[in-house]
XYZ file of C-alpha atoms in Angstrom:
599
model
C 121.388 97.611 92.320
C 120.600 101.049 92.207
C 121.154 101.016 88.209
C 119.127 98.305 88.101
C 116.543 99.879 89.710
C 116.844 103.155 87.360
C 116.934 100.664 84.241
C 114.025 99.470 85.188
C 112.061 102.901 86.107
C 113.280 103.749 82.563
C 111.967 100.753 80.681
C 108.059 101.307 81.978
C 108.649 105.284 81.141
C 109.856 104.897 77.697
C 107.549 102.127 76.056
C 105.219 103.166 73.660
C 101.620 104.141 74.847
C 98.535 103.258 73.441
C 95.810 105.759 72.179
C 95.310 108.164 74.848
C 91.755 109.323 76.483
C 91.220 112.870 76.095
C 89.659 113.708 79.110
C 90.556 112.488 83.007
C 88.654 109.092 83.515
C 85.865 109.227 85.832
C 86.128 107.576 89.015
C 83.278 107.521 91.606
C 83.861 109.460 95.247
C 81.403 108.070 98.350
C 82.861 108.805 101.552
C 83.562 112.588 100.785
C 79.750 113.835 101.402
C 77.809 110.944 101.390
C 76.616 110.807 97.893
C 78.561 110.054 94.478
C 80.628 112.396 92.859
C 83.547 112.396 90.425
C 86.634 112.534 92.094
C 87.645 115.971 89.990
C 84.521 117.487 91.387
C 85.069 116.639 95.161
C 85.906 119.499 97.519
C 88.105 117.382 99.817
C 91.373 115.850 100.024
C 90.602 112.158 98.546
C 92.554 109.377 97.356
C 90.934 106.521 95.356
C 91.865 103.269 94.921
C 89.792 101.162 92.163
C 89.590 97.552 91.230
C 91.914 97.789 88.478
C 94.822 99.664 90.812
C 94.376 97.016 93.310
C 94.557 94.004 90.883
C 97.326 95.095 88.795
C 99.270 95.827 91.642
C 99.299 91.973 92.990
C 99.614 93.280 96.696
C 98.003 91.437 99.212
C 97.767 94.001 101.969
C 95.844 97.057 101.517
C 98.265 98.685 103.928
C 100.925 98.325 101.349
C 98.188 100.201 98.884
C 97.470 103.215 101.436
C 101.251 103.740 101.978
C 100.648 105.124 98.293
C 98.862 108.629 98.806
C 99.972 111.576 100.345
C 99.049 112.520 103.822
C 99.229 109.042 104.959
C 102.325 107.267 106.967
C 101.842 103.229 107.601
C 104.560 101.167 109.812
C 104.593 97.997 110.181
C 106.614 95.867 112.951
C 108.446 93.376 111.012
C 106.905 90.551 108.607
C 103.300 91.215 106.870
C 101.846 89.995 109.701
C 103.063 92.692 112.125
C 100.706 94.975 114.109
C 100.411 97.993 111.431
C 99.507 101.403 112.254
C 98.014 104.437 109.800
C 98.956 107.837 111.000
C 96.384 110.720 108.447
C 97.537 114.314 108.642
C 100.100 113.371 112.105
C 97.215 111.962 114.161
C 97.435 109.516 116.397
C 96.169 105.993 114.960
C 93.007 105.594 117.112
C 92.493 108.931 115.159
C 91.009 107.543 111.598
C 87.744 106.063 111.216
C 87.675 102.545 109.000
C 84.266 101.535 107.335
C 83.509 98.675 105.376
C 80.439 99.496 103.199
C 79.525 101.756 105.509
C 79.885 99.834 108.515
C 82.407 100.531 111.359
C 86.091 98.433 111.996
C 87.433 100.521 114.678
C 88.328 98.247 118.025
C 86.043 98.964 121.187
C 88.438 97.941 123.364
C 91.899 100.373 123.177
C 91.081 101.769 119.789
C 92.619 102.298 116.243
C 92.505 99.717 113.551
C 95.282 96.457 112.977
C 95.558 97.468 109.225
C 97.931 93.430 108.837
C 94.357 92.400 109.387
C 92.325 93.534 105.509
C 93.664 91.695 102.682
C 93.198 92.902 99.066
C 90.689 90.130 97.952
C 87.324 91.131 98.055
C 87.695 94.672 98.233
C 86.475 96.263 94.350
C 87.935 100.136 95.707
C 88.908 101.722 98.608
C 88.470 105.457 99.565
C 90.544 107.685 101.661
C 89.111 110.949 103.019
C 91.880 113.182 105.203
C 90.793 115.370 107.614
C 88.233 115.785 110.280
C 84.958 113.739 109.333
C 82.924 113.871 112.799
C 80.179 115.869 111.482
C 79.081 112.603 108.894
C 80.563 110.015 110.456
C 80.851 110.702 113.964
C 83.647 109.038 116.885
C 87.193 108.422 115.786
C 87.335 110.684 112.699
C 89.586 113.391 113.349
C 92.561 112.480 111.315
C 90.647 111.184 108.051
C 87.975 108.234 107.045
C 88.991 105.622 104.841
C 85.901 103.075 103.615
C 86.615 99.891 101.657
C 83.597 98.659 99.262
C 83.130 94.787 98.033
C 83.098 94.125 93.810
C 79.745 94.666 92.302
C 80.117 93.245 88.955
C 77.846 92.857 85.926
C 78.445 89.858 83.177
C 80.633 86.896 84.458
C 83.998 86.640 85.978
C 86.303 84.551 88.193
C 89.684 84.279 89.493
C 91.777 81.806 91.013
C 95.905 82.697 91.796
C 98.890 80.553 93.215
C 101.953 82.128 94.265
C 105.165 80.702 95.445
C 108.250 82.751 96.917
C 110.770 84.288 99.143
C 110.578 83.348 103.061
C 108.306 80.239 102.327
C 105.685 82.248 101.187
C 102.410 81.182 99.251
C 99.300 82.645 98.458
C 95.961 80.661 97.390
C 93.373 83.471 96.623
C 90.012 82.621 93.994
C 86.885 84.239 93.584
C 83.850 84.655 91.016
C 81.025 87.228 90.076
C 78.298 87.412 88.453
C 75.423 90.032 87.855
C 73.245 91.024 85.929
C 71.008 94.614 85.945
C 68.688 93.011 89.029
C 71.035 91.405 90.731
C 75.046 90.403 92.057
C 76.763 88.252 93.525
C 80.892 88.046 94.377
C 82.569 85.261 96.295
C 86.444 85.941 97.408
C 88.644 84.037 99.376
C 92.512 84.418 100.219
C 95.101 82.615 102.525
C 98.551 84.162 102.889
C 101.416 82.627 104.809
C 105.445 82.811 105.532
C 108.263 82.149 107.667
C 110.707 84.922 109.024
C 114.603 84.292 109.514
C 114.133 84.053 112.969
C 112.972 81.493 115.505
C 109.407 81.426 116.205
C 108.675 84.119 112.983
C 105.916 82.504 111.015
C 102.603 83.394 109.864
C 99.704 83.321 108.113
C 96.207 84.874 107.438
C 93.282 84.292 105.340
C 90.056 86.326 104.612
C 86.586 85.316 102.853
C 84.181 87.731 101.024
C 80.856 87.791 100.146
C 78.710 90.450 99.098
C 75.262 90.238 97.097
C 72.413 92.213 96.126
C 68.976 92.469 94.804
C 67.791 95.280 92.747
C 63.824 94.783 92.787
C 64.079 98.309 90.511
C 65.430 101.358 89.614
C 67.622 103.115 92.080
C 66.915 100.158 94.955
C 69.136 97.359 96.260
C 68.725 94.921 99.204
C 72.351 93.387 99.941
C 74.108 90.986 101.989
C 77.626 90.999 103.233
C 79.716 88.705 105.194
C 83.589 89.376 105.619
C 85.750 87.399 108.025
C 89.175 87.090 108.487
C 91.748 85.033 110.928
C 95.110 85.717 111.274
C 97.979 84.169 113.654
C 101.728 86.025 114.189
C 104.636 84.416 116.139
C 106.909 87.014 117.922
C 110.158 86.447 118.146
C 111.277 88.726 120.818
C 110.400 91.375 122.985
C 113.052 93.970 123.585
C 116.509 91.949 123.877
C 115.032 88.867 125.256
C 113.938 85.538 122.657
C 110.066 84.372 123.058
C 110.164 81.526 121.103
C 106.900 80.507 121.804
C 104.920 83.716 121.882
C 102.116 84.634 119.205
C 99.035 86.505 119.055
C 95.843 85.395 117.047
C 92.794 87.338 115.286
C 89.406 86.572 114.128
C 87.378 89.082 112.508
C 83.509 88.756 111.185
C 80.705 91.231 109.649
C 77.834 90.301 108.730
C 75.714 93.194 107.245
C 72.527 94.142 105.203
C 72.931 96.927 103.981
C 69.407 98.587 101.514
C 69.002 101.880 99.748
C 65.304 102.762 97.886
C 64.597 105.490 95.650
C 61.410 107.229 96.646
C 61.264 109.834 94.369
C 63.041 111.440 91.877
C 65.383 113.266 93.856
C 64.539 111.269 97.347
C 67.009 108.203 98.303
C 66.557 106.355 101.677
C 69.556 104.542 102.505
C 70.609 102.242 105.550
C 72.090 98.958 106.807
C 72.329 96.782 109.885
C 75.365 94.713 111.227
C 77.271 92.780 113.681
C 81.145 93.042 113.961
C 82.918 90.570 116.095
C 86.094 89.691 116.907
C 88.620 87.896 119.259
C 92.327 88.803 120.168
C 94.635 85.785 121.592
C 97.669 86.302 123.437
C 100.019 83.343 124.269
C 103.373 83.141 125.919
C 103.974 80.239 127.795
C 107.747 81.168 128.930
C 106.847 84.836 130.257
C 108.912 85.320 133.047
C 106.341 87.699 134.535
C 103.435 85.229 134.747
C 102.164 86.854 131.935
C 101.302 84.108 129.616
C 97.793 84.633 127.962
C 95.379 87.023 127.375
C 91.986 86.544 125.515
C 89.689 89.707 124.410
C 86.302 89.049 122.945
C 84.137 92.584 120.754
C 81.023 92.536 119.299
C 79.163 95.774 117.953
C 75.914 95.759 116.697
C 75.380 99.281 114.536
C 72.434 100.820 112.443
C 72.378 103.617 110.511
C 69.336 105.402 108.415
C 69.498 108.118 106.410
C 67.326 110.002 104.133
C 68.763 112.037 101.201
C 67.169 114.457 98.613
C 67.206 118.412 97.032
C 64.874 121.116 96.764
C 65.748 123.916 94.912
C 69.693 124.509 95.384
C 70.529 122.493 98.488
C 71.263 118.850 98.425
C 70.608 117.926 101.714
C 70.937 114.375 104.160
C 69.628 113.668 107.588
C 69.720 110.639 109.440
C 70.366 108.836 112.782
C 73.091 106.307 113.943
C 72.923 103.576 116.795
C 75.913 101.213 117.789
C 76.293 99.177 121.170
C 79.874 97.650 121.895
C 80.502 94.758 124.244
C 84.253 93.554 125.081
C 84.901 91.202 127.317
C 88.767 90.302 128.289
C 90.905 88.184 130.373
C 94.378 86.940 130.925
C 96.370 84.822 133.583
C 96.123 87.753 135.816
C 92.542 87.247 136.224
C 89.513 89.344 133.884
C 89.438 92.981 133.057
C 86.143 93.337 131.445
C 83.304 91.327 131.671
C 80.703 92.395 129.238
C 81.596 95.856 129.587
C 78.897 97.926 127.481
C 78.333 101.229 125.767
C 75.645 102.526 123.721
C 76.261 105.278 121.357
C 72.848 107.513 119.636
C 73.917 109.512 116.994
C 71.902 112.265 114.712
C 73.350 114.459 111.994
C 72.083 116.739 109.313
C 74.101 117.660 106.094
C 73.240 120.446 103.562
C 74.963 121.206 100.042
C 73.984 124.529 99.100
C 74.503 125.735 95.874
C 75.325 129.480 95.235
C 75.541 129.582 91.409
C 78.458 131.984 90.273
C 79.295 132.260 94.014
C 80.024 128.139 94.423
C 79.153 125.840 96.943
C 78.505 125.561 100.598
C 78.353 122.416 102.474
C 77.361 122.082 106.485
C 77.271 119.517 108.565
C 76.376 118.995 111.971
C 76.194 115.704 113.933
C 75.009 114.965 117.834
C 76.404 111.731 119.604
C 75.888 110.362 122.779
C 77.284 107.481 125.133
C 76.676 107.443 128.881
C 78.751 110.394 130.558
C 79.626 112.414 127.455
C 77.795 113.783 124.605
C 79.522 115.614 121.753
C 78.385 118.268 118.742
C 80.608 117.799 115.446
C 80.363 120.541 112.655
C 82.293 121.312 109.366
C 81.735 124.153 107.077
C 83.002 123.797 103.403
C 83.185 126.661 100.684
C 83.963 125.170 97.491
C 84.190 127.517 94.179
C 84.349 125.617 90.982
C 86.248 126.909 87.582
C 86.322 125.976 84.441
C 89.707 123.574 85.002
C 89.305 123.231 88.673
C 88.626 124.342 91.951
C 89.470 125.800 95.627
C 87.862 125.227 98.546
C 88.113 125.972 102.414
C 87.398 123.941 105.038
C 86.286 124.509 108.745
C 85.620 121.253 111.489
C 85.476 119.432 114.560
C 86.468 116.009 114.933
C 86.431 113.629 118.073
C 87.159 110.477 119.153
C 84.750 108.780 122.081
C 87.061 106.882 125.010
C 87.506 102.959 124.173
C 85.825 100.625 126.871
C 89.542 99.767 127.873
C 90.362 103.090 128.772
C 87.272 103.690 130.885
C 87.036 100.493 132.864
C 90.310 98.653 133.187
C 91.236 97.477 135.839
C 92.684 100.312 137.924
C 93.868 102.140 135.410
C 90.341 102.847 133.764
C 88.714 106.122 134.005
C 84.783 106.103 133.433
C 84.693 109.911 133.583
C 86.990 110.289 130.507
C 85.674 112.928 128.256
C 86.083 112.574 123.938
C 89.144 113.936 122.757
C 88.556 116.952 120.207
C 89.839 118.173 117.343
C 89.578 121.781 115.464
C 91.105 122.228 112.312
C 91.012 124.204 108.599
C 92.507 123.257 105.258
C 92.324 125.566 102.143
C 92.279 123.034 98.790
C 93.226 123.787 94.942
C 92.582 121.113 92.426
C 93.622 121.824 89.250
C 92.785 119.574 85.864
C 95.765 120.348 83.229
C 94.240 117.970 80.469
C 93.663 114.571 81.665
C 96.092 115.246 84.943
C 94.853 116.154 88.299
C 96.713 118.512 90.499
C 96.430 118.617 94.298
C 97.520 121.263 96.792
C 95.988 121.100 100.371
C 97.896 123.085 103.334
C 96.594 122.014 106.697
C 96.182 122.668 110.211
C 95.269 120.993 113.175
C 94.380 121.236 117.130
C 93.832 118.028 118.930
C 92.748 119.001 122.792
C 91.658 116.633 125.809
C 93.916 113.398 124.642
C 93.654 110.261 126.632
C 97.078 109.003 128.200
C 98.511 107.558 131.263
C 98.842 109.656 134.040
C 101.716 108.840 136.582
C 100.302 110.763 139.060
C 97.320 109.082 139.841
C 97.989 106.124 137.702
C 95.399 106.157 135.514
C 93.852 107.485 132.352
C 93.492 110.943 132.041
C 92.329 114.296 129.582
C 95.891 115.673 130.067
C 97.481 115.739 126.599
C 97.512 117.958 123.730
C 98.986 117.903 120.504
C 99.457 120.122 116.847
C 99.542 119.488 113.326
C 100.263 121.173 110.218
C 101.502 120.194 106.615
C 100.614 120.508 103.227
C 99.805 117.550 100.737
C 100.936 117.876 97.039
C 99.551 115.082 94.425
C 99.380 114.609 90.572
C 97.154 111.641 89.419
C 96.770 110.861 85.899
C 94.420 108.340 85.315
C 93.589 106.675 81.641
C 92.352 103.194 80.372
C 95.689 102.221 79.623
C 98.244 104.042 82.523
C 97.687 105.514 86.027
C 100.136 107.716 87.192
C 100.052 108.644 90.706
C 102.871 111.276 92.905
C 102.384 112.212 96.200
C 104.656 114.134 98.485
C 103.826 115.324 102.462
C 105.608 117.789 104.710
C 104.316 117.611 108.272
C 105.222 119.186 111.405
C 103.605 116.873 114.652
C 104.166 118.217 117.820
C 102.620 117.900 121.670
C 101.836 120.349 123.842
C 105.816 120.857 124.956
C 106.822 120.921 121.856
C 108.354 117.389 121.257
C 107.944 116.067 117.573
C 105.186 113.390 118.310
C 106.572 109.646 117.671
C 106.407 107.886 113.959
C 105.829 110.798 112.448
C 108.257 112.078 109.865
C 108.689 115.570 108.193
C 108.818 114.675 105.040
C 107.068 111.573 103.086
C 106.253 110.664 99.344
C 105.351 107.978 96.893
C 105.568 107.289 93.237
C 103.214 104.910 91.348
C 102.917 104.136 87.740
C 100.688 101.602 86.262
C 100.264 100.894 82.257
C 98.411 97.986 80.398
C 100.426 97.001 77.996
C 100.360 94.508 74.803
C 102.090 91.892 76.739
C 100.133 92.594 79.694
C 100.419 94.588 82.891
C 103.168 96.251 84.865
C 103.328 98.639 87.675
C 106.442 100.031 89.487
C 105.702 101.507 93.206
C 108.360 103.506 95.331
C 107.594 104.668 99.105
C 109.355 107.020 100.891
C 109.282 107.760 104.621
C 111.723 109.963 106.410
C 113.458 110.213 109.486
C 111.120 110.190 112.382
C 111.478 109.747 116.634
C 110.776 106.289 117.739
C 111.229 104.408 120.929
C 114.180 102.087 121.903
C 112.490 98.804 122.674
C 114.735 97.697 125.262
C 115.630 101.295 127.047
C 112.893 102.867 126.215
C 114.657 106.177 125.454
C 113.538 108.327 122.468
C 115.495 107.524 119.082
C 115.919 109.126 115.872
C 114.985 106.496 113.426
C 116.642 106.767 109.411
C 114.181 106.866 106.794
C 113.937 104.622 104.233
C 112.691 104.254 100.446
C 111.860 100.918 98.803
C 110.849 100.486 95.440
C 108.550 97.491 94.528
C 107.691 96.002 91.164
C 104.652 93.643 89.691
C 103.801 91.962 85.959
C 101.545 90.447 84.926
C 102.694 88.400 82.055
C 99.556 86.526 79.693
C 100.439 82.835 78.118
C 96.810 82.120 77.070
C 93.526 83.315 76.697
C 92.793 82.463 80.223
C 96.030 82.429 82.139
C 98.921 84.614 83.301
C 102.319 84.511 84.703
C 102.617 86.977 87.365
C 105.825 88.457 89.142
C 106.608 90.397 92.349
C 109.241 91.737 93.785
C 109.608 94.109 96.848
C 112.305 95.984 98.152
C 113.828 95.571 94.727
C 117.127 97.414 96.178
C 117.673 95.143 98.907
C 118.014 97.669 101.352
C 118.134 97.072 104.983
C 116.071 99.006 107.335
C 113.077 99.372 110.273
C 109.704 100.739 109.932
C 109.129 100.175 113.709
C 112.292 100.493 116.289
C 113.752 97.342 116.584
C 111.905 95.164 113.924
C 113.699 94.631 110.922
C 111.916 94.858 107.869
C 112.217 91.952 105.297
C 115.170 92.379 102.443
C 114.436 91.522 98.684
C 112.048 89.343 97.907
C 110.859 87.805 94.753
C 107.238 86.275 94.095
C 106.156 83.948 91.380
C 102.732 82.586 90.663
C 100.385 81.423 87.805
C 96.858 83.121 87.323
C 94.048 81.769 85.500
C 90.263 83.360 85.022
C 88.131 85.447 83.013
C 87.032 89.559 83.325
């Protein structure tokens, strides 16, 4: 298999190209600073994922997408619809901040973000920032942010896939745009399912998108955007003993309106206001413990105004946040929270200053506040610009505000938790060699005040600390025709006695090459992740887990004018190994389907 798998590699590296672009494509940064920028241009360490990535790629999961760039590590327990966990820069993974246009994912209750939960349809590009982004963006973005935007489309389009394969999967997913210069309007719906080898292994998950927008003129847009999802996993087992009739269940829905108006020529106002709710379900009927359901209910209602402009040489953004979370949860034990509460006020101020010959300066400084804490966030940035690329340095604080779980459950809650901070400083070099970009970013970071159980007084407490430091290395060559994308990380994750923190391994990397050819599309994908410390599920004791490396491979095959064959496979070796201690991850498997639409 391993020839195979080199035969194939070879195939998509030897056929011939099409004209080539002479410069590096332009692709479109938000989350970096706030405002758009070319990726090439962007003082930060970014990774950008457009339309065209994610559709040739046929994955479902944007997890499987993110596993992609460097700095990252994603783990998934078992089948696609295992709980899935991002780790940026070593953090822990309550430590990155997930947007959706702008509007905040993260879970009230314990934390971090389910990344099984976003499918690929109905997101037009997805942005990863790494590093601490406090200072714009406020709690939970120590480790990185990464912000997922809906299609906005002009002309006519629409979509509709079927997909048959290994493990009794299928996939349904269709969709349609249209647009024009005053207006859009995009429509996408998915449903996923499959069955594991195991008892009790299934299941499924589907996810409808809608975005539109009203341009009443120039440099102005009035939108609307729903997003929901629902998901349902069986478990199998829990350590060494069978549940074969445990699952857990997830609903997700935002609804947002999001506005921007041009008031001048160099004077944007910007804003939005949404709901996010969702509900967790627990079920276990045959818990031996009496532990047999548990039900948790979030909503968060956010707003967010800001006011953009220049004069003279800075570029400069101020603006004000508000957000109130609810949760309220249960399970046979009796409730935990009932309408549990917190507000958060937020203010921040951003200036790009521009120094001519002497480069850039960006500074940011942000002010939150929620009931017993209140936190000030800053990052300094010194960019200096060439005429094939550029350095920069970079100076922040991140935190991340204690969940609603952590403060008031049951016992265990503390409701004089503090945030937990973060300090830390990267130096950047991007270098353009033709239409290639070059990436070198060594980092370093200081996590203080970190929430965790304390056995002493049995509950949650400020009593951890942890370290990171690493450097990212990327090449990304993007054209009309071909992306090519390498990424390699070597991290070092430690707490404060010096343990290598869990999940995290040393050394990481990905390959990705992409090319529209005659016959159609093709891509070829291969992840590696190293060896990392895990913990035994049934002792509990700490492991060394292997590392593995999986290459996956999709087509895209046309047989008319308006339809396509497509073809997946994944884990094209068949190799055998665990992203998570003791949850198997899937072997080989092949996926067939039949597109039809119109771009």
């Amino acid at each position: 298999m391993k020839a195979w798998s080199c035969l194939v590699l070879g195939v998509f590296l030897c056929l011939p190209l099409a004209a080539q672009q002479p410069t590096f494509t332009e692709t479109v940064v938000v989350t970096a600073s706030g405002e758009e920028e070319n990726l090439e241009s962007v003082a930060a360490a970014v990774t950008v994922f457009d339309e065209g990535e994610i559709s040739r790629s046929l994955e479902t999961s944007l997890a499987a997408l993110l596993r992609r760039s460097s700095g990252v590590t994603l783990l998934r327990s078992g089948l696609d619809g295992g709980v899935t966990s991002l780790f940026s820069r070593g953090t822990n993974s309550t430590h990155t901040l997930v947007l959706f246009e702008g509007i905040r994912l993260n879970d009230p209750y314990f934390g971090g973000y389910d990344w099984s939960l976003p499918l690929t349809a109905g997101v037009g590009k997805l942005e990863l920032v790494r590093g601490p982004y406090s200072a714009l963006y406020g709690a939970d973005a120590l480790g990185g942010v990464v912000q997922l935007f809906a299609p906005q489309r002009s002309g006519t389009s629409w979509q509709i896939l079927g997909e048959t394969g290994s493990g009794g999967w299928s996939r349904y997913q269709g969709g349609v745009s249209v647009g024009s210069q005053s207006w859009d309007l995009s429509v996408q719906a998915v449903e996923r399912q499959g069955t594991g080898e195991l008892v009790n292994d299934d299941f499924w998950g589907k996810a409808l998108t809608f975005s539109a927008g009203f341009r009443p003129r120039d440099g102005a847009r009035v939108g609307v955007l729903v997003r929901a999802s629902r998901s349902r996993t069986e478990i199998p087992f829990s350590g060494a003993q069978a549940t074969p009739h445990r699952f857990t269940a997830a609903e997700e829905t935002l609804v947002g309106l999001p506005w921007r108006f041009r008031l001048g020529p160099s004077l944007q106002l910007e804003g939005h206001l949404a709901r996010v709710e969702g509900n967790l379900t627990f079920r276990d009927p045959d818990d031996p413990w009496g532990y047999t359901a548990a039900d948790t209910d979030k909503e968060s209602w956010q707003g967010r105004l800001a006011l953009r402009g220049q004069l003279g040489p800075h570029r400069w953004q101020l603006g004000g946040e508000w957000r109130q979370d609810e949760v309220t949860a249960g399970s046979s034990f009796g409730p935990a929270l009932t309408d549990r509460k917190q507000t958060v006020r937020s203010l921040f101020l951003q200036d790009r200053w521009s120094l001519g010959r002497g480069g850039e300066v960006t500074a940011g400084l942000r002010w939150d506040r929620a009931g017993a804490w209140e936190e000030l966030s800053p990052r300094v940035t010194w960019s200096l610009p060439w005429a094939s690329g550029r350095v920069w340095v970079a100076a922040g604080k991140g935190f991340r505000a204690p969940s609603l779980g952590e403060l008031y459950y049951p016992y265990s809650g503390n409701p004089t938790l503090q945030p937990e901070r973060s300090e830390s400083v990267e130096l950047g070099v991007t270098q353009m060699l033709g239409n290639v970009m070059l990436q070198l970013v060594p980092f370093a970071n200081r996590i203080t005040n970190l929430v965790d159980f304390d056995y002493t007084t049995w509950r949650f407490a400020n009593i951890a600390e942890s370290r990171q430091k690493g450097v990212e290395l990327s090449l990304e060559r993007r054209l009309q025709h071909r992306l090519l994308r390498l990424s390699g990380t070597y991290l070092e994750a430690e707490d404060q006695d010096g343990l290598r923190l869990l999940r995290r391994p040393q050394w990481s990397g990905s390959f990705t090459l992409g090319e529209n050819f005659a016959w159609g599309q093709g891509e070829v994908s291969l992840v590696y992740v190293g060896r990392r410390p895990d913990l035994d599920p049934v002792s509990f004791a700490r492991v060394q887990q292997g590392g593995f490396f999986t290459a996956n491979l999709a087509a895209q095959l046309p047989l008319t004018e308006l339809s396509a064959l497509t073809v997946r496979v994944e884990n094209l070796a068949d190799r055998s190994y665990q992203e998570v201690r003791g949850y198997p991850a899937p072997g080989r498997r092949v996926f067939v389907g039949l597109a039809l639409g119109r771009q």
